[in-house]
PDB file of C-alpha atoms in Angstrom:
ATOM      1  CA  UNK A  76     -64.299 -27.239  94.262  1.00 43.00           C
ATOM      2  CA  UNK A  77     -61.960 -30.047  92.309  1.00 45.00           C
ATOM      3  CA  UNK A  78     -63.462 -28.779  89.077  1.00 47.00           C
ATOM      4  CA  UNK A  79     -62.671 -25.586  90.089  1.00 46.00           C
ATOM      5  CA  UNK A  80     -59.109 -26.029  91.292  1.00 47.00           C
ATOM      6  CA  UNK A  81     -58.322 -28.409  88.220  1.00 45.00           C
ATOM      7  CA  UNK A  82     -59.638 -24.967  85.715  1.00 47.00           C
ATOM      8  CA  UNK A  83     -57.322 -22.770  87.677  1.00 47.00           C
ATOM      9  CA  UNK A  84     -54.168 -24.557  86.980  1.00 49.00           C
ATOM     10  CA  UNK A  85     -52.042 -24.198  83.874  1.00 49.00           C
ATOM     11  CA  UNK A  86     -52.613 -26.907  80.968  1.00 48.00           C
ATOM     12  CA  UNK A  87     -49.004 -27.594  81.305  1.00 49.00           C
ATOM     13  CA  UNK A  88     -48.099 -27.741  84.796  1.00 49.00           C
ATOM     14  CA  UNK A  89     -48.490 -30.999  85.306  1.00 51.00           C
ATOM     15  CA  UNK A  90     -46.468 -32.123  82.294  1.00 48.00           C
ATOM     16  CA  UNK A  91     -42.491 -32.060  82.696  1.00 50.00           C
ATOM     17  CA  UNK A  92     -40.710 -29.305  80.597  1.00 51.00           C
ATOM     18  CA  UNK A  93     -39.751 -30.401  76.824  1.00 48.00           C
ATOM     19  CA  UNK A  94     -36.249 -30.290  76.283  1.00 47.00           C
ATOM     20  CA  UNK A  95     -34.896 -28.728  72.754  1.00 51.00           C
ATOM     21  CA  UNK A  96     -32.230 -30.656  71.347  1.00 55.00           C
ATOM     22  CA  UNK A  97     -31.444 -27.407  69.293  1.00 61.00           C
ATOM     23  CA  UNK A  98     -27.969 -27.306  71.138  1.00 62.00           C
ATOM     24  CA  UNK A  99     -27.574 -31.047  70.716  1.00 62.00           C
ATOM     25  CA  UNK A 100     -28.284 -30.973  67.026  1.00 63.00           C
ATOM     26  CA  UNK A 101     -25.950 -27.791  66.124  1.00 68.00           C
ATOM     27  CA  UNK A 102     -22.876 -29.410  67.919  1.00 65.00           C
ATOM     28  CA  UNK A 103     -23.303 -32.728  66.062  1.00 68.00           C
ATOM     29  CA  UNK A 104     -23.844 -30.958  62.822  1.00 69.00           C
ATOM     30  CA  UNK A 105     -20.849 -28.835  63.454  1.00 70.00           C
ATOM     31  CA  UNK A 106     -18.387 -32.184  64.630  1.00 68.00           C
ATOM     32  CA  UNK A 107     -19.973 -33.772  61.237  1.00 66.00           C
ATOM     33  CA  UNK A 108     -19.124 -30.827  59.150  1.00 66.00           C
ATOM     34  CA  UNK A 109     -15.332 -31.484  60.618  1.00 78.00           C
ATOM     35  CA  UNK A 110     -15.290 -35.128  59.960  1.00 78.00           C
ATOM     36  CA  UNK A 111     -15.922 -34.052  56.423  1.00 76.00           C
ATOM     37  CA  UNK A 112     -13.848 -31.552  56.108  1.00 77.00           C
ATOM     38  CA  UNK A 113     -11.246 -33.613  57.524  1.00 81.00           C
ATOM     39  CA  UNK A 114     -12.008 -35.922  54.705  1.00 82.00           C
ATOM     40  CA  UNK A 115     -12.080 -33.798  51.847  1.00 81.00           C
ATOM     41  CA  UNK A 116      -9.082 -31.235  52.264  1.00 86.00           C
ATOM     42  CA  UNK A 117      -6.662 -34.393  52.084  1.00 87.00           C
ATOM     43  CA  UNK A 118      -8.293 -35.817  49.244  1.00 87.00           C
ATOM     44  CA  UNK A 119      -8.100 -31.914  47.629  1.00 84.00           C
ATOM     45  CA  UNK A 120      -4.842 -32.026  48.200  1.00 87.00           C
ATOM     46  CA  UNK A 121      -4.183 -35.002  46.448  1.00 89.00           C
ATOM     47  CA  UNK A 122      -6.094 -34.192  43.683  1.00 86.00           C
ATOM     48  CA  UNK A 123      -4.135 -30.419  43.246  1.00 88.00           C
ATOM     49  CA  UNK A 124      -0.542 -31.542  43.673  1.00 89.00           C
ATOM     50  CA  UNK A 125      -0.004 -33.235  40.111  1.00 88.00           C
ATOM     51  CA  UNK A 126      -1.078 -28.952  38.775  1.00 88.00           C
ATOM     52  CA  UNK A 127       1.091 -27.398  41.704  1.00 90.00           C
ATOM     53  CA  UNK A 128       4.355 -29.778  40.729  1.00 89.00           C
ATOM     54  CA  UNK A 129       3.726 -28.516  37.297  1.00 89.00           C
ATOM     55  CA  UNK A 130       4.007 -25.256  37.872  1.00 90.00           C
ATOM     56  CA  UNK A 131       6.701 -25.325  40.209  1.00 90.00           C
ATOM     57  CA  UNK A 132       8.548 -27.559  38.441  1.00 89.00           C
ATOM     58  CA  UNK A 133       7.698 -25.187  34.953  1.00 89.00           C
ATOM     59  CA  UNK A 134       9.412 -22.107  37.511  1.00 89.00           C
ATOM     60  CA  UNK A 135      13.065 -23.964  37.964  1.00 88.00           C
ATOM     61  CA  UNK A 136      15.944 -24.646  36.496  1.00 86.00           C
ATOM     62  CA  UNK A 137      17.391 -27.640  34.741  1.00 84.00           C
ATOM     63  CA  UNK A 138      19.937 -28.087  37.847  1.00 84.00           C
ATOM     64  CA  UNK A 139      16.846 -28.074  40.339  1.00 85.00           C
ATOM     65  CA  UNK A 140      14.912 -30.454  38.917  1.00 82.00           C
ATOM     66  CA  UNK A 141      17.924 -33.402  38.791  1.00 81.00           C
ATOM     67  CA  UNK A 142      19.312 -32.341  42.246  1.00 78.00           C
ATOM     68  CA  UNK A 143      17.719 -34.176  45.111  1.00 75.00           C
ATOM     69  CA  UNK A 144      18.775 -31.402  47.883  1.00 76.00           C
ATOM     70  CA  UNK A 145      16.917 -28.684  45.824  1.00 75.00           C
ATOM     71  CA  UNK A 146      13.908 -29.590  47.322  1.00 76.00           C
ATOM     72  CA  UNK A 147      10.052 -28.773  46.177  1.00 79.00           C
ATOM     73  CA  UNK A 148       9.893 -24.932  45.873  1.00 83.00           C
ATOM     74  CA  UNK A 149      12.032 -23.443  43.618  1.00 84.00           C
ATOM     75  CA  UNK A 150      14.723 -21.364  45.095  1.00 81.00           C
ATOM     76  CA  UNK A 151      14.249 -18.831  42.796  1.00 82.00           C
ATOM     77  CA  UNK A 152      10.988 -18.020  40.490  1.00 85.00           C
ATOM     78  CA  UNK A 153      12.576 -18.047  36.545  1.00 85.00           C
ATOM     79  CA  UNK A 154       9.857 -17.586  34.737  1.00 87.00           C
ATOM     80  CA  UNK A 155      12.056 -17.461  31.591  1.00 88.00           C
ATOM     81  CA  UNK A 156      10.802 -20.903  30.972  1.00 87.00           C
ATOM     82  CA  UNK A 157       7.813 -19.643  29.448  1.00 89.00           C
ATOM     83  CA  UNK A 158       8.824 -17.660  26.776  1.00 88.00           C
ATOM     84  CA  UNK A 159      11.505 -20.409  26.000  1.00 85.00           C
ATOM     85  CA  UNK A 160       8.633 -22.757  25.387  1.00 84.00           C
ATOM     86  CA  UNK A 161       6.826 -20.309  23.053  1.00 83.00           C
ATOM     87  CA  UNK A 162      10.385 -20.068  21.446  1.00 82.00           C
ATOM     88  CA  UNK A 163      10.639 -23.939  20.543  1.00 80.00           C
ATOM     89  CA  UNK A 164       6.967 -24.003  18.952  1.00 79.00           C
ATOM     90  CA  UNK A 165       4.309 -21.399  17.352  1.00 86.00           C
ATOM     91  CA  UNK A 166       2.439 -22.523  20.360  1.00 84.00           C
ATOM     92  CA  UNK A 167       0.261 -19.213  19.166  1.00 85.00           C
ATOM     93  CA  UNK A 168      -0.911 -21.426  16.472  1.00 90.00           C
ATOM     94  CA  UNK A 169      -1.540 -24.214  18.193  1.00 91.00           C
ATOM     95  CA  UNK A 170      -3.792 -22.094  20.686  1.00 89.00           C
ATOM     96  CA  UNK A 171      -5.446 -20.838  17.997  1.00 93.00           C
ATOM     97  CA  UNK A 172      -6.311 -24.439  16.246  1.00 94.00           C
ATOM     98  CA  UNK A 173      -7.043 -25.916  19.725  1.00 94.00           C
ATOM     99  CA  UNK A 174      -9.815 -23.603  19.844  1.00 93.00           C
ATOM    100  CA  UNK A 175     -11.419 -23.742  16.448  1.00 95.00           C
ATOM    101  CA  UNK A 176     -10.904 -27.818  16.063  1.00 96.00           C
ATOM    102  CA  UNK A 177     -12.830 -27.768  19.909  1.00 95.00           C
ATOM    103  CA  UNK A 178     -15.077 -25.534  19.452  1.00 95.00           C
ATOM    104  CA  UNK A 179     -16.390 -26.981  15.782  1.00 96.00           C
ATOM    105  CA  UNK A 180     -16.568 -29.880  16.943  1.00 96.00           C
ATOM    106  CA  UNK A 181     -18.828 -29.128  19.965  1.00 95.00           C
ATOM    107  CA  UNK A 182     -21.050 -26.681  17.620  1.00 96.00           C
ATOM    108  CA  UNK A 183     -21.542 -29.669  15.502  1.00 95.00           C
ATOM    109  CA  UNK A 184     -22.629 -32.404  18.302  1.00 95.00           C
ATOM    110  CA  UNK A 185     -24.795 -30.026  19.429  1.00 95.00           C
ATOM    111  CA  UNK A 186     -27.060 -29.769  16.584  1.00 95.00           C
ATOM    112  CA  UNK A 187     -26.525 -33.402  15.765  1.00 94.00           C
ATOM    113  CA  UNK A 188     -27.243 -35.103  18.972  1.00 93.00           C
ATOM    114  CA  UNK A 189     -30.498 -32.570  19.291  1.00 95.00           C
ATOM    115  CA  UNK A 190     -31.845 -33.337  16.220  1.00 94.00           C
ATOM    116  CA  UNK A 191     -31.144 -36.837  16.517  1.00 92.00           C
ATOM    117  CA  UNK A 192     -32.245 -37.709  20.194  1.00 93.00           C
ATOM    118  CA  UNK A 193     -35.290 -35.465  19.836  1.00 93.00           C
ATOM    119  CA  UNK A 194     -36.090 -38.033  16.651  1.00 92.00           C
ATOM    120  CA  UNK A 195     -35.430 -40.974  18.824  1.00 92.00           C
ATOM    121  CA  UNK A 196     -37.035 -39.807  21.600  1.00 90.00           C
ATOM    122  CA  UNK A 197     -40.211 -38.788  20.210  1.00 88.00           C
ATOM    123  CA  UNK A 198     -40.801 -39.350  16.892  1.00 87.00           C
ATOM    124  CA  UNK A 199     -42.283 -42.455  14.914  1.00 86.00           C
ATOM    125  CA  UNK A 200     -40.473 -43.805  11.892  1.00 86.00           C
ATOM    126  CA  UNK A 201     -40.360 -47.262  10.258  1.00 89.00           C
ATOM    127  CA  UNK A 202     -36.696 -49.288  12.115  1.00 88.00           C
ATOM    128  CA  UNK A 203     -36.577 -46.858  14.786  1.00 87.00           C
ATOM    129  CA  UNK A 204     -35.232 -49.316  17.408  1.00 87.00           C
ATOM    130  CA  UNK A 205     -32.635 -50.740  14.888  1.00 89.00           C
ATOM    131  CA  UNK A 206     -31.959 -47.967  13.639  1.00 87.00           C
ATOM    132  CA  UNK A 207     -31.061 -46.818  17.364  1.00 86.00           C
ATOM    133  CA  UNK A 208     -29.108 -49.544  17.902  1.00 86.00           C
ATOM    134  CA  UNK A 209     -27.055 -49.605  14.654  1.00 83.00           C
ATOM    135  CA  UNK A 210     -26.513 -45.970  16.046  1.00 79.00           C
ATOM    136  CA  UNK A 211     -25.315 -46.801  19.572  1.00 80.00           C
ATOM    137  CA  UNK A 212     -22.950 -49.110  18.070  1.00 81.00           C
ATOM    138  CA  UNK A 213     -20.166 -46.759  17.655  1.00 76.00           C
ATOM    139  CA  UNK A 214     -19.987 -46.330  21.741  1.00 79.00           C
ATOM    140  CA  UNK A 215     -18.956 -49.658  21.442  1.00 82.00           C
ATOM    141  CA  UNK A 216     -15.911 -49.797  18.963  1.00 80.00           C
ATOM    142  CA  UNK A 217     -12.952 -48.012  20.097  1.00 79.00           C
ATOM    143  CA  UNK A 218     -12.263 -44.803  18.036  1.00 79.00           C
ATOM    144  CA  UNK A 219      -8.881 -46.059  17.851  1.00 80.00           C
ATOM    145  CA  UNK A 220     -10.907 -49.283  15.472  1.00 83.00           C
ATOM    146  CA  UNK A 221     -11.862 -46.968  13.072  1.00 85.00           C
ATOM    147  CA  UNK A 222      -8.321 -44.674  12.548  1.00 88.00           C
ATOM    148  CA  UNK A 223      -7.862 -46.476   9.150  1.00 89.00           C
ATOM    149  CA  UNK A 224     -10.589 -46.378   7.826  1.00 90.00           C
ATOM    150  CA  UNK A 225     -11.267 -42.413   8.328  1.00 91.00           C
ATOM    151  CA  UNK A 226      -8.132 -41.827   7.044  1.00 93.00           C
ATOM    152  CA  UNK A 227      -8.576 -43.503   3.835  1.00 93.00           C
ATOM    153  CA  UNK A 228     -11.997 -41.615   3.890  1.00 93.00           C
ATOM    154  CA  UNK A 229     -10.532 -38.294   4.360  1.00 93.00           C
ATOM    155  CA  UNK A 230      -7.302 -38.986   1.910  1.00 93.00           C
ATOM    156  CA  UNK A 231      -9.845 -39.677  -0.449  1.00 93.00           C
ATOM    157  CA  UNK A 232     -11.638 -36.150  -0.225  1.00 92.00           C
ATOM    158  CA  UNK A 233      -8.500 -34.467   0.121  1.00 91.00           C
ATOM    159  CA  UNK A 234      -8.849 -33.444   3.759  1.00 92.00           C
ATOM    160  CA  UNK A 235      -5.198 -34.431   4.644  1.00 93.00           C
ATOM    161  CA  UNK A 236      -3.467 -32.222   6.660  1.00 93.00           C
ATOM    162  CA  UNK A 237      -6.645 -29.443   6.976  1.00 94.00           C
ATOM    163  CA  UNK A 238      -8.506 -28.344  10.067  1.00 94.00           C
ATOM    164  CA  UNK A 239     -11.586 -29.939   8.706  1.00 95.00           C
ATOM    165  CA  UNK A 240      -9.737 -33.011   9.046  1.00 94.00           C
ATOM    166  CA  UNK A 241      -9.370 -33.230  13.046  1.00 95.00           C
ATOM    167  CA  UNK A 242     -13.275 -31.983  12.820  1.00 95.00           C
ATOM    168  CA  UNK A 243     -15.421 -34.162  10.356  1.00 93.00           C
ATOM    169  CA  UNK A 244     -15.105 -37.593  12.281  1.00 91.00           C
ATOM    170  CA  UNK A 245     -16.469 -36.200  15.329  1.00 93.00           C
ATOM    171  CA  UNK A 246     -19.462 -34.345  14.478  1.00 93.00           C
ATOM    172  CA  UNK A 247     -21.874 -36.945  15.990  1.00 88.00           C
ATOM    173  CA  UNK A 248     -21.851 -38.384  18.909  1.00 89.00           C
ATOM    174  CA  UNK A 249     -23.779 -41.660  19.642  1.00 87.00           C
ATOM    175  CA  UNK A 250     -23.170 -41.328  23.622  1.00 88.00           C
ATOM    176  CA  UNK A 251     -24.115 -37.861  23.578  1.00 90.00           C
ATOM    177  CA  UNK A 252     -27.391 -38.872  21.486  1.00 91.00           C
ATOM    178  CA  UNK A 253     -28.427 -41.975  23.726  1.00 89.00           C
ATOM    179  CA  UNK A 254     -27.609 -39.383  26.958  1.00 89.00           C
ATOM    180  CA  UNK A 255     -29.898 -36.169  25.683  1.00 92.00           C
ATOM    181  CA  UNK A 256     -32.856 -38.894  24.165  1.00 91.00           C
ATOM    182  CA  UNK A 257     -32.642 -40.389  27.967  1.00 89.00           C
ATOM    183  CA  UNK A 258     -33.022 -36.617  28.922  1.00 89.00           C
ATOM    184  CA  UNK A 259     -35.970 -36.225  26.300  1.00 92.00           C
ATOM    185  CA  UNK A 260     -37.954 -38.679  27.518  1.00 90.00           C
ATOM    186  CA  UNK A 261     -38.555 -37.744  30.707  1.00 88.00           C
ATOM    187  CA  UNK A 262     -39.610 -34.547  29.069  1.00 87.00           C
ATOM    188  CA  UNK A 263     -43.798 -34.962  30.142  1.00 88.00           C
ATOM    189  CA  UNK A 264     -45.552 -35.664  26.082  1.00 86.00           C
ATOM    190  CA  UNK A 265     -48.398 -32.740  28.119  1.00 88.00           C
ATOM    191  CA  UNK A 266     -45.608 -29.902  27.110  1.00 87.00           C
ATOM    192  CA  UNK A 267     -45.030 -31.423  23.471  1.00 86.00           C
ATOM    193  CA  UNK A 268     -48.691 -31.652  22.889  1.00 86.00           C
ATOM    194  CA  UNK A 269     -49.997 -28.359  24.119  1.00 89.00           C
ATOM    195  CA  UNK A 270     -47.472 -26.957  22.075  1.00 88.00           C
ATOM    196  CA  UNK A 271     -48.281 -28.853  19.047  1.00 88.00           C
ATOM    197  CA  UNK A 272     -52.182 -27.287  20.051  1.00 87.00           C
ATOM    198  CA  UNK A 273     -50.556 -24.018  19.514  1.00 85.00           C
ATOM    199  CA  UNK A 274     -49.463 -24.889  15.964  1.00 86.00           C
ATOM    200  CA  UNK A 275     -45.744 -25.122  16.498  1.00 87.00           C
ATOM    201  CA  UNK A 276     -43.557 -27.634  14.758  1.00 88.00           C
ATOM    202  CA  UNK A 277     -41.306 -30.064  15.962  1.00 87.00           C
ATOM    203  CA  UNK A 278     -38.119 -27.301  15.564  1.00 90.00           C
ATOM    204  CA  UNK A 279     -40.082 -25.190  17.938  1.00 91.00           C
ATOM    205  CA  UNK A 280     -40.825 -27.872  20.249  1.00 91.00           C
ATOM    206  CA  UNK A 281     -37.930 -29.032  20.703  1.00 91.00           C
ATOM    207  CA  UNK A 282     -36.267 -25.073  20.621  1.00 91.00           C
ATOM    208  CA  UNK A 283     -39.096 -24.047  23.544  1.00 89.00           C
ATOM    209  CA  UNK A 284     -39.901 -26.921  25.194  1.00 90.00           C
ATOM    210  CA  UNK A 285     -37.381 -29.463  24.883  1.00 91.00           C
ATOM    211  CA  UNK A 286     -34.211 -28.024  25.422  1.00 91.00           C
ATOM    212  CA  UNK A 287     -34.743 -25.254  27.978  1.00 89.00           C
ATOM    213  CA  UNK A 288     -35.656 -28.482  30.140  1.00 89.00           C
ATOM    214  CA  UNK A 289     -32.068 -30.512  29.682  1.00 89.00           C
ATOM    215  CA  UNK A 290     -29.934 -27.887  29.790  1.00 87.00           C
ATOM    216  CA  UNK A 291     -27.783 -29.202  32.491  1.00 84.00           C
ATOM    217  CA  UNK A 292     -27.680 -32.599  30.213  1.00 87.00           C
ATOM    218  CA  UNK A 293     -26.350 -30.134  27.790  1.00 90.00           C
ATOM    219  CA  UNK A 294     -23.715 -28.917  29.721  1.00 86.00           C
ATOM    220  CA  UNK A 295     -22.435 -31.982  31.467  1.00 85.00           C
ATOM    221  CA  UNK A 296     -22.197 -33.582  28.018  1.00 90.00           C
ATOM    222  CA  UNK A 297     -20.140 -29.810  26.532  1.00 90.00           C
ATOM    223  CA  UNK A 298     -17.547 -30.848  29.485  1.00 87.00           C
ATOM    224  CA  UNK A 299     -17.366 -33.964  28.565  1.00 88.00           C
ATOM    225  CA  UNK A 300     -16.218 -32.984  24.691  1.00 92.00           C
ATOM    226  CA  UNK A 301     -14.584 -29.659  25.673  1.00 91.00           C
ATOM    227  CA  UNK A 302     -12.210 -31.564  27.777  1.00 89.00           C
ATOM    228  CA  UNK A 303     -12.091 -34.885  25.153  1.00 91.00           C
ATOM    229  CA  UNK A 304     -11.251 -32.890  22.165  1.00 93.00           C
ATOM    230  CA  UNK A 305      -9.287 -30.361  23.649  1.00 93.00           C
ATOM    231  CA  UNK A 306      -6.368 -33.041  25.090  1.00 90.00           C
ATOM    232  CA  UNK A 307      -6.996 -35.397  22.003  1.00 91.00           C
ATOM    233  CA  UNK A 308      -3.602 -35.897  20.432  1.00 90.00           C
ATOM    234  CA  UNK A 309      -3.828 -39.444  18.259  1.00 90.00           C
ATOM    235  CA  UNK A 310      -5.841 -38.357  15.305  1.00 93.00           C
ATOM    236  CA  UNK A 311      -4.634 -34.949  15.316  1.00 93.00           C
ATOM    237  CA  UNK A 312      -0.777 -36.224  14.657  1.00 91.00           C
ATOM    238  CA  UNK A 313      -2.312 -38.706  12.655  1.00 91.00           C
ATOM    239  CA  UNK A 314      -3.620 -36.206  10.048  1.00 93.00           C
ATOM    240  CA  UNK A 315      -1.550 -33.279  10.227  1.00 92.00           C
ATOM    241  CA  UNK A 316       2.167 -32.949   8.964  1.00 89.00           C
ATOM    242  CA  UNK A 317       2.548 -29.186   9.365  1.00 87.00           C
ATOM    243  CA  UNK A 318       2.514 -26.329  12.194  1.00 85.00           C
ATOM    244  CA  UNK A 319       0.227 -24.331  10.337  1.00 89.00           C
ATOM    245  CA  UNK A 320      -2.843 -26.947  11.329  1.00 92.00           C
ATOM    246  CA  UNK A 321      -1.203 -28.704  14.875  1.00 91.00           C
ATOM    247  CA  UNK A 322      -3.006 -28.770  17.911  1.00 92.00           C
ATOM    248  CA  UNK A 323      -1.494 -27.754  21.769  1.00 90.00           C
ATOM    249  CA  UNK A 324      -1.524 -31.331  22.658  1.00 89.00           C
ATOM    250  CA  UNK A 325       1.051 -32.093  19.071  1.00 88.00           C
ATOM    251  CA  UNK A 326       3.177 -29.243  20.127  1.00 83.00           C
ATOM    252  CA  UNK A 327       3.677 -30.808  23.575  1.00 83.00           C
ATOM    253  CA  UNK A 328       4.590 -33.616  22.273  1.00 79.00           C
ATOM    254  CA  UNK A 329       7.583 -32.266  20.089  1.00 76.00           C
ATOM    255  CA  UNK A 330       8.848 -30.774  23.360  1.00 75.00           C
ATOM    256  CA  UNK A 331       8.932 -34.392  24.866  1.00 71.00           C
ATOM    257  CA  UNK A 332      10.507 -35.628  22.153  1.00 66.00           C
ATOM    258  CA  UNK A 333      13.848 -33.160  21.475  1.00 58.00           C
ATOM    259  CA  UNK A 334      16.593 -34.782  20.416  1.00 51.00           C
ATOM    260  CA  UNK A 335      18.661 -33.529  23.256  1.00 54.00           C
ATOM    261  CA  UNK A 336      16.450 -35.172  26.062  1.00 59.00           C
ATOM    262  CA  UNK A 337      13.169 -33.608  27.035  1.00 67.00           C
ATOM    263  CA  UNK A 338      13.486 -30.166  29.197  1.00 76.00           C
ATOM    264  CA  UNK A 339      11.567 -31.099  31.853  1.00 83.00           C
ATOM    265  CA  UNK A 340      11.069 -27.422  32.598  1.00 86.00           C
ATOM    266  CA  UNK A 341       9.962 -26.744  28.968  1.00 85.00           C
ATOM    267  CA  UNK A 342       7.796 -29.428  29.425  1.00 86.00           C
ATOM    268  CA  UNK A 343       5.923 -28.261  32.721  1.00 89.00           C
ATOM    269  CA  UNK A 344       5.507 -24.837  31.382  1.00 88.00           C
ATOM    270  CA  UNK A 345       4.287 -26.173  28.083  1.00 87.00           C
ATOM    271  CA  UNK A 346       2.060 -28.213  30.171  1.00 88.00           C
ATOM    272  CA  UNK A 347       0.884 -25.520  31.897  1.00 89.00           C
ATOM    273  CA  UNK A 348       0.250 -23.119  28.601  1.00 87.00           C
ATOM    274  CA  UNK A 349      -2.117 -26.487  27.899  1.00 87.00           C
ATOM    275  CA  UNK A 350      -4.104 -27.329  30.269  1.00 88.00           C
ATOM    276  CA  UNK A 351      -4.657 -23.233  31.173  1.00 87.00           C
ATOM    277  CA  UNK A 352      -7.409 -22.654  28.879  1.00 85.00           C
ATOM    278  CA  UNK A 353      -9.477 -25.652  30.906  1.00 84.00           C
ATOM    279  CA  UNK A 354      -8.969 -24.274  34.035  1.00 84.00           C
ATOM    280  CA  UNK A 355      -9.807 -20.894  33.301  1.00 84.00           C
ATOM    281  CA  UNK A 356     -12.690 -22.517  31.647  1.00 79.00           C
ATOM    282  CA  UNK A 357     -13.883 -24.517  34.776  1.00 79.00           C
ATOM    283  CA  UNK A 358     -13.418 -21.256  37.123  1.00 78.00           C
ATOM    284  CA  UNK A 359     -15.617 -18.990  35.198  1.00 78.00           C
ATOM    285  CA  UNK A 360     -18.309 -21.703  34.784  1.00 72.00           C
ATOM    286  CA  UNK A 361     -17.732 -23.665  37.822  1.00 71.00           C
ATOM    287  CA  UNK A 362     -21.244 -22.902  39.231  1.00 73.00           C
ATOM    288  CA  UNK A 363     -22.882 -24.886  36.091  1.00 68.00           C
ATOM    289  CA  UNK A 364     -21.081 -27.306  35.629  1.00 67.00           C
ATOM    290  CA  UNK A 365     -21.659 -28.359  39.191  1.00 66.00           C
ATOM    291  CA  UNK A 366     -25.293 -27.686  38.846  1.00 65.00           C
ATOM    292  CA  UNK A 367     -25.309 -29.552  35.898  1.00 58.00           C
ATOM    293  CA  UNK A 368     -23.749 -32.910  37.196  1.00 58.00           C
ATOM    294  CA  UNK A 369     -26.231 -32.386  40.215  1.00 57.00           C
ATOM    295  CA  UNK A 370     -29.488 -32.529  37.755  1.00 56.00           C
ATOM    296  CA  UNK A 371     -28.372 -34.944  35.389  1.00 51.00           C
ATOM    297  CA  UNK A 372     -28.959 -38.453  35.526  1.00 48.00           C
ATOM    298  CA  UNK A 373     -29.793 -41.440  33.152  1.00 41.00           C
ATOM    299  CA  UNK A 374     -32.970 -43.331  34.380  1.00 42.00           C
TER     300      UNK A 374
END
């Protein structure tokens, strides 16, 4: 009879009811995702308001920007400022030599650092680790250390004053090599031999195998140059003495430096006409270059 009655009742009925912390676990992730939300959007803020007093500053007028009691926002929009600014300087040209110098120079530290951290990274030659080093050592000089010295090199070939000029020093990269060859070598040597099985060469390895792998290495380090070259104004004033072969950055600086005082408003909208390009840059590609800071890392 007790086996009996014990076979008739449920397995669980004498076991308490389990409680699901479903509820419990949805409000805390919901007060967390405030917390951080009440984190970030400050911080957001912060970060936008040097742009947004740009831009409002770039839509007012000389008397708004010196009178205390104007306030923030402009009282009226005059965007008037803009085509002023275009006015002063061929800023058309300027664009248009931003964007070749940039994108040269990017093309060419491409190939370079490929070719070069693919050879350091898995390839045997005689001196390989001093020649690495003797490599690495520009990351160490400032590129301000070796201004002379270009120059004389470049006065010597007759590059004064040319686009090729602002492009030539900065075809190779030694932090962009030593950050792909990091990249390489975590590249599993399986891939690179059962591609070598299949008779390919080391330019298809590293076109099929190697590279597909660290392309977010690839595009962290294009940020990284986009952004370096593209606001670099030293060298490029240093080698140039005509508007036919400025850069943005150069004509910004005339407007700062008017013999009347600069025109603040000038100035932001100039400013603005600058840095434009990046942003509309980082909005179209804002996905991967997230992704790409996400997956890349030095080990």
């Amino acid at each position: 009879m007790m086996d009996a009655t014990i076979a008739e009742r449920p397995s669980g009925a004498g076991s308490p009811p389990a409680i699901k912390p479903t509820r419990r676990r949805s409000l805390r992730s919901r007060i967390a995702s405030c917390w951080l939300h009440l984190v970030l959007i400050p911080v957001g803020l912060l970060w936008i308001s040097p742009l947004a007093w740009i831009v409002l500053t770039s839509l007012k007028t000389k008397i708004e920007v010196f009178d205390p009691e104007a306030g923030f926002l402009p009282a009226a929009l005059n965007f008037a400022n803009y085509p002023a600014t275009l006015a002063v300087a061929p800023f058309g040209t300027y664009l248009i030599n931003s964007i070749l110098v940039t994108g040269s120079i990017l093309i060419g530290q491409l190939i370079t650092i490929t070719l070069a951290a693919y050879a350091f990274a898995r390839m045997e030659f005689p001196f390989k680790k001093i020649l690495f080093t003797l490599f690495l050592l520009q990351v160490m000089f400032p590129i301000y250390a070796i201004f002379l010295t270009n120059f004389v090199t470049l006065h010597e070939f007759g590059l004064i004053n040319t686009l090729p000029a602002m492009i030539v020093p900065f075809v190779a990269s030694g932090y962009g090599t030593f950050m792909l060859r990091q990249s390489f070598r975590q590249v599993p040597a399986e891939l690179s031999d059962a591609a070598r099985l299949d008779g390919c060469g080391h330019l298809e390895i590293l076109w099929h195998v190697f590279l597909p792998l660290v392309q977010p290495t690839l595009i962290a380090f294009t940020i990284i140059s986009v952004v370096t070259h593209w606001n670099d104004y030293m060298w490029p004033l240093l080698v140039t003495n005509s508007d036919d072969v400025r850069t943005l950055p150069i004509g910004l600086g005339l407007l700062a430096k008017s013999d009347s005082g600069a025109d603040w408003t000038r100035l932001m909208a100039g400013t603005t006409i600058v840095v434009s390009p990046l942003l509309l840059f980082f909005v179209i590609f804002q996905r991967r270059f997230i992704d790409s800071f996400m997956h890349t890392g030095v080990k």
